[in-house]
Amino acid sequence: MKRFRQYAIAIVVGFGGAAAAVCAAFAQAPSPTDLMAEANAQYERGEFADAAQQYESLIDSGYEDAVLFYNLGNAYFKNGDLGRAVLNYLRAEELSPRDSDIRANLELARARTVDQVESGGESLFASVSAVARRWVTVGEMGVLSLLLWIASAVGIGALIVWRGVPRRTAVRNGAITASVATILSFLLLLNMLYANPNDDSGVIVASTIEIVSGPGNQYEMEFTLHSGAQVQVVDTRQGWVRIALPGGDLQGWAPSNAVEAVRRGG
């Protein structure tokens, strides 16, 4: 019995020590807020490369929002990396499409790039989705569609169940309007989900890259792109990506490390 009690005490003490060590580790680990503040301070001191690295660490840890991507874009822009500046401004814009600062800095970075690539040649679905995404996010459109659906359901339900509903004509017109708006909003939501222009969009992050006719250095050079050019990723193959300029007329292959997808994980 005495030996059992000693074992029990040893186990309790062991667990207690482990718990204390874990708590101490968590207590010593800086919070995301502290890391963000440190990165912002580095940016203010002009340590743009260090600030960018700190912002990247936060993103790699799973913290993603428009402000973080915007700050990262600013750090890269100040450090002269136009490709990664454009890339992160695009990521910030997707999360906060109505932010005028994000849009202004994105246009400023694009104006500094060597290759002034004009957008165009997209399908009707992609064009509509691109316009819609400049004003609302997919989540916001989903909430709006749901609210319109509830409004139309309430109006139609009131007309069916409550024959003597006051201002019946106004309720009927409101229900019809809400129903039409619901259908249109759901169609736009589906279009935004199906034709997200950022799904296959990438940005050249190498300072200069020769685009070749096939997936390998032995192929003939087709044209040259520079940091910040936005392209469409068509295909991937063993360390190479096939890219196309807007409209799809110019295509070729580039090393995969020279292009980074706008959609993380893509």
Coordinates of C-alpha atoms in Angstrom, one line a residue:
M1 CA 0.0 0.0 0.0
K2 CA 2.9 2.3 0.9
R3 CA 4.6 1.6 -2.5
F4 CA 1.3 2.3 -4.3
R5 CA 1.0 5.6 -2.5
Q6 CA 4.6 6.5 -3.5
Y7 CA 3.8 5.7 -7.2
A8 CA 0.7 7.8 -7.1
I9 CA 2.6 10.8 -5.6
A10 CA 5.3 10.4 -8.2
I11 CA 2.7 10.4 -11.0
V12 CA 0.9 13.4 -9.6
V13 CA 4.2 15.3 -9.2
G14 CA 5.2 14.3 -12.8
F15 CA 2.0 15.5 -14.3
G16 CA 2.2 18.7 -12.3
G17 CA 5.7 19.4 -13.5
A18 CA 4.7 18.7 -17.1
A19 CA 1.7 21.0 -16.8
A20 CA 3.8 23.7 -15.3
A21 CA 6.4 23.4 -18.1
V22 CA 3.6 23.7 -20.7
C23 CA 2.1 26.7 -19.0
A24 CA 5.5 28.3 -18.8
A25 CA 6.1 27.7 -22.5
F26 CA 2.8 29.2 -23.4
A27 CA 3.4 32.2 -21.1
Q28 CA 6.8 32.9 -22.7
A29 CA 5.6 32.5 -26.3
P30 CA 4.7 35.9 -27.8
S31 CA 1.0 36.3 -28.8
P32 CA 0.0 37.1 -32.4
T33 CA -0.8 40.6 -31.2
D34 CA 2.8 41.0 -29.9
L35 CA 4.2 39.6 -33.1
M36 CA 2.1 42.0 -35.2
A37 CA 3.2 45.0 -33.1
E38 CA 6.8 43.9 -33.4
A39 CA 6.5 43.6 -37.2
N40 CA 4.8 47.0 -37.3
A41 CA 7.6 48.5 -35.3
Q42 CA 10.2 47.0 -37.6
Y43 CA 8.3 48.5 -40.5
E44 CA 8.3 52.0 -38.9
R45 CA 12.0 51.7 -38.3
G46 CA 12.6 51.0 -42.0
E47 CA 13.5 47.4 -41.4
F48 CA 11.2 46.3 -44.2
A49 CA 12.8 42.8 -44.9
D50 CA 12.5 41.9 -41.2
A51 CA 9.0 43.2 -41.0
A52 CA 8.0 41.1 -44.1
Q53 CA 9.5 38.0 -42.6
Q54 CA 7.6 38.6 -39.4
Y55 CA 4.3 39.1 -41.2
E56 CA 5.0 35.9 -43.3
S57 CA 5.5 34.0 -40.0
L58 CA 2.2 35.1 -38.7
I59 CA 0.5 34.1 -42.0
D60 CA 2.2 30.7 -41.9
S61 CA 0.9 30.2 -38.4
G62 CA -2.6 30.5 -39.7
Y63 CA -3.4 34.2 -39.1
E64 CA -4.8 35.6 -42.2
D65 CA -6.8 38.9 -42.7
A66 CA -6.8 41.9 -45.0
V67 CA -4.8 44.1 -42.7
L68 CA -2.0 41.5 -42.4
F69 CA -1.8 40.9 -46.1
Y70 CA -1.9 44.7 -46.7
N71 CA 0.9 45.3 -44.2
L72 CA 2.9 42.6 -45.8
G73 CA 2.4 44.1 -49.3
N74 CA 3.5 47.5 -47.9
A75 CA 6.7 45.9 -46.5
Y76 CA 7.5 44.2 -49.8
F77 CA 6.8 47.4 -51.7
K78 CA 9.1 49.4 -49.6
N79 CA 11.7 46.8 -49.9
G80 CA 11.5 47.0 -53.7
D81 CA 9.8 43.6 -54.2
L82 CA 7.0 44.6 -56.6
G83 CA 6.0 41.0 -57.3
R84 CA 5.2 40.0 -53.7
A85 CA 3.7 43.5 -53.1
V86 CA 1.2 43.0 -55.9
L87 CA 0.6 39.4 -54.7
N88 CA -0.3 40.4 -51.1
Y89 CA -2.3 43.4 -52.1
L90 CA -4.4 41.1 -54.3
R91 CA -4.9 38.7 -51.3
A92 CA -5.9 41.7 -49.1
E93 CA -8.3 43.0 -51.7
E94 CA -10.1 39.6 -51.9
L95 CA -10.8 39.8 -48.2
S96 CA -11.6 43.5 -48.1
P97 CA -12.7 44.5 -51.6
R98 CA -14.1 48.0 -50.6
D99 CA -10.9 49.1 -48.9
S100 CA -9.7 52.2 -50.8
D101 CA -6.2 52.1 -49.3
I102 CA -5.7 48.5 -50.5
R103 CA -7.0 49.4 -54.0
A104 CA -4.8 52.5 -54.2
N105 CA -1.6 50.7 -53.2
L106 CA -2.4 47.8 -55.5
E107 CA -2.7 50.3 -58.4
L108 CA 0.5 52.1 -57.3
A109 CA 2.4 48.8 -57.3
R110 CA 1.0 47.8 -60.7
A111 CA 2.0 51.2 -62.1
R112 CA 5.6 50.5 -61.1
T113 CA 5.9 47.1 -62.8
V114 CA 7.8 46.8 -66.1
D115 CA 5.1 44.7 -67.9
Q116 CA 1.9 46.8 -68.1
V117 CA -0.3 43.8 -68.7
E118 CA -3.9 44.8 -69.7
S119 CA -6.7 42.6 -68.4
G120 CA -9.2 41.4 -70.9
G121 CA -10.4 38.5 -72.8
E122 CA -12.2 36.9 -69.9
S123 CA -15.5 35.1 -70.2
L124 CA -18.8 36.8 -69.3
F125 CA -19.0 34.8 -66.1
A126 CA -15.4 35.7 -65.1
S127 CA -16.0 39.4 -65.9
V128 CA -19.2 39.5 -63.8
S129 CA -17.5 37.8 -60.9
A130 CA -14.5 40.2 -61.1
V131 CA -16.8 43.2 -61.0
A132 CA -18.9 41.8 -58.1
R133 CA -15.8 40.9 -56.1
R134 CA -14.7 44.5 -56.2
W135 CA -17.6 45.4 -53.9
V136 CA -18.6 42.3 -51.9
T137 CA -17.0 39.2 -50.6
V138 CA -18.5 35.7 -51.2
G139 CA -19.5 35.6 -47.5
E140 CA -21.3 38.9 -47.7
M141 CA -23.1 37.8 -50.8
G142 CA -24.1 34.6 -49.1
V143 CA -25.6 36.5 -46.1
L144 CA -27.4 38.9 -48.4
S145 CA -28.9 36.0 -50.4
L146 CA -30.0 34.3 -47.2
L147 CA -31.7 37.5 -45.9
L148 CA -33.5 38.0 -49.2
W149 CA -34.7 34.4 -49.2
I150 CA -36.0 34.8 -45.6
A151 CA -37.8 38.1 -46.6
S152 CA -39.4 36.5 -49.6
A153 CA -40.4 33.4 -47.6
V154 CA -42.0 35.5 -44.9
G155 CA -43.9 37.6 -47.5
I156 CA -45.2 34.6 -49.4
G157 CA -46.0 32.8 -46.2
A158 CA -48.0 35.8 -44.9
L159 CA -50.0 35.9 -48.2
I160 CA -50.8 32.2 -48.1
V161 CA -51.6 31.9 -44.3
W162 CA -53.1 35.3 -43.5
R163 CA -55.7 36.1 -46.0
G164 CA -56.5 39.4 -44.3
V165 CA -53.0 40.7 -44.1
P166 CA -52.9 44.5 -44.0
R167 CA -51.7 46.3 -47.1
R168 CA -51.9 43.0 -49.0
T169 CA -50.9 44.6 -52.3
A170 CA -47.8 46.1 -50.8
V171 CA -46.9 42.8 -49.2
R172 CA -47.4 41.0 -52.5
N173 CA -45.2 43.4 -54.4
G174 CA -42.5 43.2 -51.7
A175 CA -42.6 39.4 -51.8
I176 CA -42.3 39.4 -55.6
T177 CA -39.4 41.9 -55.5
A178 CA -37.7 39.9 -52.7
S179 CA -38.1 36.7 -54.7
V180 CA -36.6 38.1 -57.8
A181 CA -33.8 39.6 -55.9
T182 CA -33.2 36.3 -54.1
I183 CA -32.9 34.5 -57.4
L184 CA -30.5 37.1 -58.8
S185 CA -28.4 37.1 -55.7
F186 CA -28.1 33.3 -55.6
L187 CA -27.1 33.3 -59.3
L188 CA -24.5 36.0 -58.6
L189 CA -23.2 34.0 -55.6
L190 CA -22.9 30.8 -57.7
N191 CA -21.1 32.8 -60.4
M192 CA -18.7 34.2 -57.8
L193 CA -18.0 30.8 -56.5
Y194 CA -17.6 29.2 -59.9
A195 CA -15.7 31.9 -61.7
N196 CA -13.3 33.3 -59.0
P197 CA -10.6 35.1 -61.1
N198 CA -8.1 34.4 -58.3
D199 CA -8.6 30.6 -58.5
D200 CA -5.9 30.3 -61.2
S201 CA -4.3 33.7 -61.0
G202 CA -0.6 34.0 -60.2
V203 CA 2.0 36.8 -60.0
I204 CA 5.6 36.7 -61.2
V205 CA 7.8 37.1 -58.1
A206 CA 11.1 36.6 -59.8
S207 CA 12.8 39.9 -60.8
T208 CA 13.1 38.7 -64.5
I209 CA 12.1 35.4 -66.0
E210 CA 12.3 34.0 -69.5
I211 CA 9.1 32.2 -70.5
V212 CA 9.9 29.2 -72.7
S213 CA 7.9 27.0 -75.0
G214 CA 8.1 23.9 -72.9
P215 CA 8.6 22.6 -69.3
G216 CA 12.4 22.8 -69.3
N217 CA 15.4 25.0 -69.9
Q218 CA 16.1 23.3 -73.2
Y219 CA 13.1 24.8 -74.8
E220 CA 13.1 28.0 -76.9
M221 CA 12.4 31.3 -75.2
E222 CA 9.1 32.8 -76.1
F223 CA 9.1 36.1 -74.2
T224 CA 10.2 37.7 -70.9
L225 CA 8.2 38.8 -67.9
H226 CA 9.2 40.8 -64.9
S227 CA 8.3 41.0 -61.2
G228 CA 4.7 42.0 -60.6
A229 CA 3.1 40.7 -63.8
Q230 CA -0.2 39.0 -63.2
V231 CA -0.7 35.8 -65.1
Q232 CA -3.1 32.9 -65.4
V233 CA -1.7 29.5 -64.2
V234 CA -2.8 27.0 -66.8
D235 CA -0.9 23.8 -65.9
T236 CA 1.8 22.5 -63.6
R237 CA 4.5 19.8 -64.4
Q238 CA 7.5 18.8 -62.4
G239 CA 8.7 22.2 -61.1
W240 CA 7.3 24.1 -64.0
V241 CA 4.1 26.0 -64.6
R242 CA 2.4 26.9 -67.8
I243 CA 1.2 30.5 -67.7
A244 CA -0.9 32.7 -69.9
L245 CA -1.3 36.4 -70.1
P246 CA -4.8 37.9 -70.0
G247 CA -6.7 36.9 -73.1
G248 CA -4.7 33.7 -73.5
D249 CA -2.9 34.7 -76.7
L250 CA 0.6 34.5 -75.1
Q251 CA 1.4 31.3 -73.2
G252 CA 4.6 29.6 -72.1
W253 CA 6.3 27.8 -69.3
A254 CA 8.2 29.2 -66.3
P255 CA 9.9 27.6 -63.2
S256 CA 7.3 27.2 -60.5
N257 CA 9.4 29.2 -58.0
A258 CA 9.1 32.2 -60.3
V259 CA 5.3 32.3 -60.0
E260 CA 3.2 32.4 -56.8
A261 CA -0.5 31.7 -56.8
V262 CA -2.8 34.4 -55.4
R263 CA -5.0 31.8 -53.7
R264 CA -2.9 30.3 -50.9
G265 CA -2.5 26.6 -51.2
G266 CA -3.3 26.7 -55.0

